[in-house]
XYZ file of C-alpha atoms in Angstrom:
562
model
C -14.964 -34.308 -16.264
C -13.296 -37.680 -15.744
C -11.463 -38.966 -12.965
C -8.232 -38.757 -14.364
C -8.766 -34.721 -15.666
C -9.789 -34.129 -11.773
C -6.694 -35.839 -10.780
C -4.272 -33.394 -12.733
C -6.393 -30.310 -11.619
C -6.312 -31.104 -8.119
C -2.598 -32.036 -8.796
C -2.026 -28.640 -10.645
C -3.946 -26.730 -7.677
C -2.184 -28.473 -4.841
C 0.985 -27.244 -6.394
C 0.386 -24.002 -6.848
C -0.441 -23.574 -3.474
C 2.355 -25.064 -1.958
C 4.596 -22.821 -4.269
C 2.814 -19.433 -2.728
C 5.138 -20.312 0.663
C 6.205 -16.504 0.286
C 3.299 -14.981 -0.377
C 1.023 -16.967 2.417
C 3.787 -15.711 5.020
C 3.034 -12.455 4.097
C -0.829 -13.121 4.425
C 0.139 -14.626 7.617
C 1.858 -11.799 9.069
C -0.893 -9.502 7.531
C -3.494 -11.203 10.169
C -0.923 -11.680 13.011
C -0.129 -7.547 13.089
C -3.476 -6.505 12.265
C -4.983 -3.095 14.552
C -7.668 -4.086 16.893
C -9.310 -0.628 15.836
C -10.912 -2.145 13.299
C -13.698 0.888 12.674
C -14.711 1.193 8.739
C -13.474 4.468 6.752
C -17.314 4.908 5.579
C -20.224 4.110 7.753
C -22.693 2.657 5.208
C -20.472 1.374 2.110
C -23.643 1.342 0.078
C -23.061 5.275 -0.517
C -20.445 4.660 -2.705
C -20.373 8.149 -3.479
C -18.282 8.662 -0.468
C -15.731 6.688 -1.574
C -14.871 8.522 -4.588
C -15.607 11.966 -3.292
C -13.908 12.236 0.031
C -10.780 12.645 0.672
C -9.732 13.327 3.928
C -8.038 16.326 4.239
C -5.316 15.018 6.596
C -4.303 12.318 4.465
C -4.464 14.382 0.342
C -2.816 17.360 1.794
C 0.671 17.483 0.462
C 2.987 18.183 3.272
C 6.057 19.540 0.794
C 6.504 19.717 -2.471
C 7.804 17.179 -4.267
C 11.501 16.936 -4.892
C 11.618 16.030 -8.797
C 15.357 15.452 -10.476
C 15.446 14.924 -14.486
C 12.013 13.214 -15.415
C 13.820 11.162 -17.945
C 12.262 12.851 -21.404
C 12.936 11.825 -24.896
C 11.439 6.134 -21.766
C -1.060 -23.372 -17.892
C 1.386 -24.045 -17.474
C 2.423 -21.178 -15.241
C -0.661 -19.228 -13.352
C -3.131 -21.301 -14.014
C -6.431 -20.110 -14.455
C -8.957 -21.181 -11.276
C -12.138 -22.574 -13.570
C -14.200 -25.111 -14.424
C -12.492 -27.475 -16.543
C -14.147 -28.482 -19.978
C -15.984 -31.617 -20.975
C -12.706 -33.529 -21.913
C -11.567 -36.675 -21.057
C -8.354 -37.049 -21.475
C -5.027 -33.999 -20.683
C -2.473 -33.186 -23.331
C 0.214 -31.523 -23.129
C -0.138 -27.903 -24.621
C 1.989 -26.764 -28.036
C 2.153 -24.586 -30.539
C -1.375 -23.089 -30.860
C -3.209 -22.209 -34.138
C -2.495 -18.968 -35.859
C -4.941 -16.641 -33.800
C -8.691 -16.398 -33.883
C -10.925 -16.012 -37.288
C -14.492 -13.711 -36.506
C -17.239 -16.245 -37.185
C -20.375 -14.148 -36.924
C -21.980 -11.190 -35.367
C -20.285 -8.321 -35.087
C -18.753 -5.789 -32.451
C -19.482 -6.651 -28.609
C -21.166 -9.995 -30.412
C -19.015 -10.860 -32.442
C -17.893 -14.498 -32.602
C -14.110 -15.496 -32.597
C -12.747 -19.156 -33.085
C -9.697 -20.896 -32.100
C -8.733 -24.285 -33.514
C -7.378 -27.355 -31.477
C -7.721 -25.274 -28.336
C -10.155 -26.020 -25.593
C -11.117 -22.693 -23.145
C -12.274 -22.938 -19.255
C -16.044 -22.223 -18.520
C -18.357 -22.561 -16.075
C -20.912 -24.486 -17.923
C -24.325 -23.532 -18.755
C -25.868 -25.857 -21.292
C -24.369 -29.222 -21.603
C -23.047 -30.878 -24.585
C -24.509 -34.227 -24.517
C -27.710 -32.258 -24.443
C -26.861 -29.838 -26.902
C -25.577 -30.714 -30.433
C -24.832 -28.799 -33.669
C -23.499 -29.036 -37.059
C -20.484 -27.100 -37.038
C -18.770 -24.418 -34.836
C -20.708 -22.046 -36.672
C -24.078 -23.255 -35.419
C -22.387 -23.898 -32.228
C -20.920 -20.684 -31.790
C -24.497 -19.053 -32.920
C -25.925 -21.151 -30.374
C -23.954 -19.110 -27.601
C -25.391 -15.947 -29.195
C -28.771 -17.502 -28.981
C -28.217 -18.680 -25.565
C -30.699 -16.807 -23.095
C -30.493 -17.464 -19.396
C -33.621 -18.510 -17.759
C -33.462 -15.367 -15.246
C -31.563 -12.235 -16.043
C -28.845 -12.331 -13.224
C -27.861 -16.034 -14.138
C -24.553 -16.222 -16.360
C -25.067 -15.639 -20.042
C -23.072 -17.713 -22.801
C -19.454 -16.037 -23.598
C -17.232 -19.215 -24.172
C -18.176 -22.421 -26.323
C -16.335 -25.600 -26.899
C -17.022 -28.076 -29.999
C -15.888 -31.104 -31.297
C -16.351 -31.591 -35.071
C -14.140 -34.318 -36.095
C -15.968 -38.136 -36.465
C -12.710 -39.672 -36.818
C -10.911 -37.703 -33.423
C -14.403 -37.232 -31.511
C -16.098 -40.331 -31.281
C -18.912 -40.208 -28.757
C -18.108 -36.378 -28.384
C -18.450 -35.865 -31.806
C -20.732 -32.505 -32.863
C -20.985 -31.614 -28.879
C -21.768 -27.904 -28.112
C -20.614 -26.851 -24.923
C -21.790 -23.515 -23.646
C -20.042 -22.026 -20.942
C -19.257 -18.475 -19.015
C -15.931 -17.092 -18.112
C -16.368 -13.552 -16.740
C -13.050 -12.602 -18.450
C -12.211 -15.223 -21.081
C -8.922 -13.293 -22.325
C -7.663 -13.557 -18.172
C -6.804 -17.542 -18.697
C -4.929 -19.339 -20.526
C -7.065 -22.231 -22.261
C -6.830 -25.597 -20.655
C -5.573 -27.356 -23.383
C -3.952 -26.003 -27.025
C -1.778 -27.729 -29.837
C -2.378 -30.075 -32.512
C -3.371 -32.767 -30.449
C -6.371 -31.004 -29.467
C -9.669 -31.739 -31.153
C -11.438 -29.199 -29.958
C -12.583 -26.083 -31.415
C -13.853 -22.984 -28.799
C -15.074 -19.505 -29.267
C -15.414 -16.446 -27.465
C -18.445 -14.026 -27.533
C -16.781 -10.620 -28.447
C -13.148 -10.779 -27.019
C -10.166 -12.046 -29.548
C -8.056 -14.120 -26.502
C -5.201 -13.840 -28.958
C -5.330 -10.053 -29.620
C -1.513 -8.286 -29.526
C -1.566 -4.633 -29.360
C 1.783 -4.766 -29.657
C 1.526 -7.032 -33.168
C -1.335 -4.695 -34.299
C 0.256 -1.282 -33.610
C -0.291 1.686 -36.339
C 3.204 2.371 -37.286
C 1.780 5.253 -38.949
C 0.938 9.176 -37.631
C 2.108 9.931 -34.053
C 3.074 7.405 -31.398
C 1.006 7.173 -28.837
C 3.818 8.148 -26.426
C 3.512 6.539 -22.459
C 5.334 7.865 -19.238
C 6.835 4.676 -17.086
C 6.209 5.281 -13.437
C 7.828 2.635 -11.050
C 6.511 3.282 -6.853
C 9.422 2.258 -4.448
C 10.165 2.281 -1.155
C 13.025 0.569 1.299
C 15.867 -1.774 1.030
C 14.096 -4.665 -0.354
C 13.681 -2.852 -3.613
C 16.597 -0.612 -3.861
C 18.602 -2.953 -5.506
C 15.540 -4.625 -7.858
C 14.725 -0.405 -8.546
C 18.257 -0.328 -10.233
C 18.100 -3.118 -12.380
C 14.638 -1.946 -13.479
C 15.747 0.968 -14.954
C 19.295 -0.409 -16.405
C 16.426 -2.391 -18.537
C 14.395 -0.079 -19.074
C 17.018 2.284 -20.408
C 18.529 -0.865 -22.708
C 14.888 -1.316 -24.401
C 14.159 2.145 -24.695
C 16.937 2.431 -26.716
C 16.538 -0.084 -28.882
C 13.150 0.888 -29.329
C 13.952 4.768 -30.397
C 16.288 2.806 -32.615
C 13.967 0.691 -34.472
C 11.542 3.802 -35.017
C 8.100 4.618 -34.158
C 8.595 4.302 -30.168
C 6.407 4.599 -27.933
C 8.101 4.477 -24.560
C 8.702 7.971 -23.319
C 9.770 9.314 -19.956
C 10.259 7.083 -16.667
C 10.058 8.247 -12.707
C 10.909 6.347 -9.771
C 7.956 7.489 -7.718
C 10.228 6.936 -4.098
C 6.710 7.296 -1.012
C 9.415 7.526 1.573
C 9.102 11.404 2.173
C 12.947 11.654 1.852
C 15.591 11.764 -0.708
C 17.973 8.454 -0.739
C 21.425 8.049 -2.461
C 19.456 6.852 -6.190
C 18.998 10.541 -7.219
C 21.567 10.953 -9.178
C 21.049 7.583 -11.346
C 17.501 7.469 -11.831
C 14.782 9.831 -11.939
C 12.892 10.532 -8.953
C 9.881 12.209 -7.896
C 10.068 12.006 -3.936
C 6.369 12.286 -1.862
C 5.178 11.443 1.599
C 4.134 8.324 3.055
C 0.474 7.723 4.412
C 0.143 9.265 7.739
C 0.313 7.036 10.461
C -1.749 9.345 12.392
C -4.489 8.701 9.744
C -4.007 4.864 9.917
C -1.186 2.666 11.703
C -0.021 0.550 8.902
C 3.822 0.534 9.702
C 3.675 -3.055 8.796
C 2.016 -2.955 5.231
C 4.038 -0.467 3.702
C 2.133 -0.992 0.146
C -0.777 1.185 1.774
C 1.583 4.471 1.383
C 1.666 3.210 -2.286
C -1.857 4.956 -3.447
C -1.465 8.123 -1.661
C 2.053 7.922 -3.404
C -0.198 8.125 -6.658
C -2.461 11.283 -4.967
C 0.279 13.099 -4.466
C 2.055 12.733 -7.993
C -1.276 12.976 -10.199
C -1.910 16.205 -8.384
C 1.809 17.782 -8.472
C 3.640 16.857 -11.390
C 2.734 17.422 -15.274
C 3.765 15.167 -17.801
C 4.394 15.120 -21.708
C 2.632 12.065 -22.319
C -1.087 11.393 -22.476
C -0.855 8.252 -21.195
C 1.175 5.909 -18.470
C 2.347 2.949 -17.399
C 2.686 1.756 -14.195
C 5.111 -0.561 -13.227
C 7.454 -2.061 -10.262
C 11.307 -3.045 -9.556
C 10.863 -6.122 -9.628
C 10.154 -5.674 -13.130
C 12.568 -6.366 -16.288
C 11.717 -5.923 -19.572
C 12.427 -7.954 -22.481
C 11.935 -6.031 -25.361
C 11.304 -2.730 -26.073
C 7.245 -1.499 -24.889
C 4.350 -0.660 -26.850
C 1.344 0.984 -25.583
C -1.412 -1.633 -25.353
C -4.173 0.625 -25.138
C -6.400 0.494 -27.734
C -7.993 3.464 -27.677
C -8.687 5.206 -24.255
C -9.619 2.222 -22.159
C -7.100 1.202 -19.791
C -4.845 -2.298 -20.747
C -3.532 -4.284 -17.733
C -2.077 -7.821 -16.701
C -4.774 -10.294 -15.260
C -4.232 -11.688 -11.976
C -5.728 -15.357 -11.209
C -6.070 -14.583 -7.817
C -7.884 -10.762 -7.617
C -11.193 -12.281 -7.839
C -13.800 -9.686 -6.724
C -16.846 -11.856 -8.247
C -16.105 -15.094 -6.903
C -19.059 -16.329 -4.659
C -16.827 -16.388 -1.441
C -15.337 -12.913 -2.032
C -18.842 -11.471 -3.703
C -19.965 -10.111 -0.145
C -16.468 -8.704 1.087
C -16.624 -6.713 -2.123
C -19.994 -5.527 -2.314
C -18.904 -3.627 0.934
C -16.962 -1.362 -1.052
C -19.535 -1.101 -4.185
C -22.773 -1.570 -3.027
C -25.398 -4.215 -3.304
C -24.507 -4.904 -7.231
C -25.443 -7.406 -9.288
C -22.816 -10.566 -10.846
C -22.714 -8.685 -14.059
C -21.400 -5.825 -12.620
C -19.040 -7.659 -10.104
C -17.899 -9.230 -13.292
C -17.121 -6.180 -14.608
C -14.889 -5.378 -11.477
C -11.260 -6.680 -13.865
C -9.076 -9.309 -12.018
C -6.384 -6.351 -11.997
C -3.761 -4.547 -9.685
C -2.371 -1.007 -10.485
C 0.519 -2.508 -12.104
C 1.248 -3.345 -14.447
C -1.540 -1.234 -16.334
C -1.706 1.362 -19.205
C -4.219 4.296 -18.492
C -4.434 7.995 -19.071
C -3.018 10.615 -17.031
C -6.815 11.784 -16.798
C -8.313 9.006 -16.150
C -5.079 8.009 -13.211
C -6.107 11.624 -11.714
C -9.562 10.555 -11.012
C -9.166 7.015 -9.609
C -5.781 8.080 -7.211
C -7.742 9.527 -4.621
C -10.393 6.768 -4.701
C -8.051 4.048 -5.077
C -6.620 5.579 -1.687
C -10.118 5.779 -0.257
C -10.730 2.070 -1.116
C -7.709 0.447 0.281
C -8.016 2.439 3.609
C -11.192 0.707 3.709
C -10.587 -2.236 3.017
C -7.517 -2.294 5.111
C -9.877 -1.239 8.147
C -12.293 -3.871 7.725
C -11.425 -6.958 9.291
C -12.925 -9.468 6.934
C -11.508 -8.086 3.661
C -7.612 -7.292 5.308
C -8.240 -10.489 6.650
C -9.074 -12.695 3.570
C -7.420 -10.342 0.784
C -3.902 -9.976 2.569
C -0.938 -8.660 1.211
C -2.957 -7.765 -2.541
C -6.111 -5.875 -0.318
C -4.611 -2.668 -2.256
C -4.222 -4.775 -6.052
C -8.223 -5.047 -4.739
C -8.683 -1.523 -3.675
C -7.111 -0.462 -7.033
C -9.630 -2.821 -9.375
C -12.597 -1.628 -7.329
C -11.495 1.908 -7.179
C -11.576 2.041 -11.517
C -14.846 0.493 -11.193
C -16.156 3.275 -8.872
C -14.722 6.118 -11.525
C -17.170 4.363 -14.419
C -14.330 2.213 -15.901
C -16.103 -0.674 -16.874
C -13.818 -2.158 -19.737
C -10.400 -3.205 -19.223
C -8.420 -4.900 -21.897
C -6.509 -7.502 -20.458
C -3.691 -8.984 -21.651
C -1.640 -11.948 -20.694
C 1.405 -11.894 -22.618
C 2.145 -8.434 -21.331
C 4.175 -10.279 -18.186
C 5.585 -13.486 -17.643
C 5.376 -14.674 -14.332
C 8.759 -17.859 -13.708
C 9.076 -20.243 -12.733
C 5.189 -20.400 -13.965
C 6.287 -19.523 -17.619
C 8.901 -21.066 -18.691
C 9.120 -19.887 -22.272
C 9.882 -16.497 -23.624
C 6.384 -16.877 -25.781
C 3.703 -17.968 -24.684
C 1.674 -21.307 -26.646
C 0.098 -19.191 -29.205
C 3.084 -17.258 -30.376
C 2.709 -13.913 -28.210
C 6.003 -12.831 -26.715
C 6.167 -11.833 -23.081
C 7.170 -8.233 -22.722
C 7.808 -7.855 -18.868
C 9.435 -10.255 -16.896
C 8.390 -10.617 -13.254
C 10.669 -12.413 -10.323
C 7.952 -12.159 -7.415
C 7.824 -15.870 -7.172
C 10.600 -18.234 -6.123
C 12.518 -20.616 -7.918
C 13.705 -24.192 -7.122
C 15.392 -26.880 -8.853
C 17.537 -29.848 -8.224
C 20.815 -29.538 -9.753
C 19.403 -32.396 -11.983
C 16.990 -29.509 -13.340
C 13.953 -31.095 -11.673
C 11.386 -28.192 -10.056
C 11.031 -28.491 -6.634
C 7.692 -26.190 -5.932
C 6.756 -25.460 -2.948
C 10.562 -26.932 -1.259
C 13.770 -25.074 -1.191
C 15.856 -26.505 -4.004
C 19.366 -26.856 -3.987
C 19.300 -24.256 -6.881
C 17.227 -21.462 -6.201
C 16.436 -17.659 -6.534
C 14.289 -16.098 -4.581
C 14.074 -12.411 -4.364
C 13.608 -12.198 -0.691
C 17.067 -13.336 -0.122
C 18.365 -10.301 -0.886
C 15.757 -8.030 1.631
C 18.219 -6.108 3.638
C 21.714 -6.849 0.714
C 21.388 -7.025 -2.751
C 22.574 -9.688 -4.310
C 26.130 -10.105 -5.632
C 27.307 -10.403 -9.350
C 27.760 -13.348 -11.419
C 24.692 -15.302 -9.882
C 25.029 -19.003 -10.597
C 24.002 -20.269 -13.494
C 20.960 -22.667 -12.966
C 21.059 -26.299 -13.403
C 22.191 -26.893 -17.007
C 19.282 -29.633 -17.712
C 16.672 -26.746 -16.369
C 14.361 -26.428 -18.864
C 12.608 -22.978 -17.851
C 13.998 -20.448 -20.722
C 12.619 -17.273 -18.390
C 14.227 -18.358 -15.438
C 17.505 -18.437 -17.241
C 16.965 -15.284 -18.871
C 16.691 -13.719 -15.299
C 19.777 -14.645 -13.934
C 21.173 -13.648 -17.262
C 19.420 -10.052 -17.445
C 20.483 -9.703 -13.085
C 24.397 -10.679 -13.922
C 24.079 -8.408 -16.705
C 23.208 -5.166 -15.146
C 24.844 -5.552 -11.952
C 27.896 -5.858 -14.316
C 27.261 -2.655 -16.126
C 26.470 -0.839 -12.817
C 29.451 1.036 -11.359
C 31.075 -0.189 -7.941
C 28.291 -3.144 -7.632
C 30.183 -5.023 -5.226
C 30.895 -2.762 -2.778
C 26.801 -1.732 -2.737
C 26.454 -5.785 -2.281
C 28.676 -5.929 0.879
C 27.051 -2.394 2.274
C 24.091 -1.762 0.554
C 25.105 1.674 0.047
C 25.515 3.644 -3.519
C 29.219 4.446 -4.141
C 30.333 5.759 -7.538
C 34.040 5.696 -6.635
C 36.059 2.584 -6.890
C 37.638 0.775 -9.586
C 35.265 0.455 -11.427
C 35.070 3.563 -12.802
C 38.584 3.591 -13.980
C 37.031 1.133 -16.925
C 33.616 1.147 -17.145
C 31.806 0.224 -20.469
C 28.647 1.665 -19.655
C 28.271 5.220 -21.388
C 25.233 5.900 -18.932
C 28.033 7.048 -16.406
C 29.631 9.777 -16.302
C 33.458 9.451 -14.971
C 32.200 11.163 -11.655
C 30.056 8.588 -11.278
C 26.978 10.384 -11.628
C 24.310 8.813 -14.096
C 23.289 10.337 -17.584
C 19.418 10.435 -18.024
């Protein structure tokens, strides 16, 4: 790598942790309120067993039944991708990307895909000065070929080539092996026509759209939507959710062959709140504080949210998606399961095989191997497609998992605020999932993506506001420093926020960040007596609102129509 590619990755990294202000507050306050009991869930974590198959009886008793209403029936430039940069000299910017991957050779789990004027992240394992070929073809059979000189060492899954004279010069007809332990998980370093390389991947299509490739014949493969909630913070973010959800669900039963079936608000308070009546709620009991004191990481009652409902409620659908308020979707939802195996969002930072987090994991799996920590996706629950089967055997392991880890100092410690996206990814492990198709258009992620596509064509279908936003009024991003434009959804923690946001900066060039604002203003519009819940925080369905409300979804008493 040259001096000046090092330069922009430090650059890039340095920015992207300076932008994760909120988030490291939250690890902060994770360490600074952690129990001194700090005694592990299972004794010897090599019995893994234990972890799957217990389940205390204090905390996977159901205390009451759970108070259902109507189930709803009939709905690199941003994250980028921690890696070993590729044998390039020089940065471009990224553009338009070729039109998706051609198979080369091989076939099924080996089969060879190739992606022109795009160069892919590796770690590397045979060098390209060394290692030259004729064409990708030979190249890309020379990752097949490629056998690691002992059997735990990283096999070939990625390979980068340069076969243009003219464009190359002293790179010309380099083969670079390399291993990425889930290729499809990152965006490739660089992409467009000004690219003049041409990389492969070893039996995973990085540009693969379920939603593109759907059978619009025979049944739909119909999904159930559940979104976990709990307190002020996301009362407000729970409502727009669904006003979205609603909108695309529509327009999806419109355009035919939908997929998107019912929706729950699964609320782990233990108690019924004022959102009954507009959204549909399946209410359940928080983790017992008796089992574990966690009063200050309220995520924790999130998996024993998911005990209780797998084991209560029955569904229509075969298989679900879970999601969370601050979710909005852009367009109506396919399933992107292909087959059985669950589909999720990738994460950049859930990384249970990297060598510094290899031990803390290993606690909770066993003494495995890297291929098997590699199997371990870079996943949290949501969002992810999976069966309703499948979600009834990890629950009560996921719960297991993240009561571990939240008892063992090291891994609350160094995971923080995601130790339960961690518990969740380990948990499907445990059950025997060891493929998950991951997908990175399925959520944008502003101010990160700014674009409602991402470089190779593949539209975003969930848009999520988790990180904060900062500009200049000149339209210039201000990472990592409060702007003198900004949105940030932890403004609005104990109020949500008013209508008619401000527009941002009109030379702010970040097309998702727009379409936020735009999709906030737009339901807080359409939702009855909105500015009275801003000033109170309370749900009121009486005020003048009502006397002219577009919305059908209300009734004229105010109460909602699922």
């Amino acid at each position: 790598m040259s001096s000046s590619t090092r330069v922009v990755v430090v650059a890039v990294a340095l920015t992207v942790v300076a932008t994760f202000y909120s988030l490291n507050e939250l690890h902060r306050l994770t360490i600074e309120h952690h129990e001194n009991d700090q005694t592990k869930f299972v004794g010897e974590t090599e019995n893994r067993k234990i972890l799957i198959d217990s389940t205390p009886t204090e905390v996977v008793k159901v205390s009451a039944k759970p108070q259902v209403t109507n189930s709803g029936g009939s709905p690199s430039s941003s994250s980028p991708a921690v890696a070993t940069a590729a044998p390039v000299t020089t940065a471009a910017p990224a553009t338009k990307a070729s039109s998706g991957a051609s198979s080369l050779l091989g076939s099924g789990d080996h089969k060879c895909y190739t992606y022109e004027h795009t160069e892919l992240w590796g770690d590397v394992v045979a060098w390209g000065t060394l290692n030259k070929k004729n064409s990708a073809g030979e190249c890309c059979q020379a990752c097949l070929d490629y056998k690691p000189a002992n059997p735990d060492d990283p096999a070939c899954n990625v390979w980068v080539f340069c076969g243009d004279e003219n464009k190359c010069g002293g790179q010309y007809q380099q083969c670079w092996l390399k291993h990425l332990a889930h290729p499809e998980a990152s965006k490739p370093a660089r992409q467009g026509p000004a690219v003049f390389w041409t990389s492969g991947t070893i039996g995973v299509d990085i540009n693969a759209d379920p939603g593109a490739e759907a059978v619009k014949t025979g049944a739909p493969r119909m999904f159930h939507t559940i979104t976990s909630a709990q307190g002020a913070a996301v009362h407000w973010q729970v409502r727009i959710h669904y006003y979205w959800w609603k909108k695309r669900k529509a327009e999806c039963e419109k355009a035919g062959h939908c997929e998107m079936g019912g929706f729950t608000r699964l609320l782990h308070s233990g108690s019924a709140d004022d959102l009954m009546d507009e959204l549909p709620t399946v209410v359940v009991d928080p983790l017992p504080q008796s089992m574990v004191e966690h009063s200050w990481y309220v995520v924790l009652n999130r998996p024993y949210a998911f005990v209780q409902w797998t084991q209560k409620v029955k569904i229509p659908e075969l298989y679900v998606l879970m999601s969370e308020p601050d979710h909005i979707f852009l367009r109506p939802m396919p399933n992107f399961m292909r087959g059985n195996a669950p589909a999720a969002f990738p994460f950049f930072y859930i990384e249970p095989a990297k060598a510094e987090n290899v031990h803390i994991t290993r606690k909770f799996t066993g003494n495995i191997s890297q291929k098997q920590l590699e199997e371990i996706a870079p996943i949290g629950n949501s969002p992810t497609f999976m069966t309703f089967d499948d979600m009834k055997r990890v629950m009560p392991t996921w719960m297991n998992v993240s009561i571990a880890v939240f008892k063992d100092q090291e891994a609350n410690s160094v995971w923080g605020w995601v130790q339960e996206m961690y518990g969740f990814t380990i948990a499907a492990w445990l059950n025997g999932i060891k493929h998950i198709d991951l997908f990175l258009h399925m959520m944008a992620q502003p101010p990160w993506d700014q674009e409602m596509k991402m470089a190779n064509g593949k539209p975003f279908y969930i848009l999520h506001y988790t990180y904060g936003m900062d500009y200049k009024l000149t339209g210039e991003f201000t990472p990592g420093k409060f702007g003198e434009w900004r949105f940030d959804k932890r403004t609005y923690g104990a109020r949500p926020p008013p209508r008619h946001l401000g527009d941002p900066p009109k030379n702010m060039h970040n097309d998702l960040v727009r379409a936020l604002i735009n999709s906030i203003n737009e339901a807080t519009a359409a939702l009855p007596c909105w500015d009275q819940y801003a000033e109170t925080g309370k749900v009121l369905y009486e005020c003048e609102d009502m006397k002219t409300l577009a919305d059908p979804r209300f009734k004229r008493d105010g109460k909602a129509i699922a």
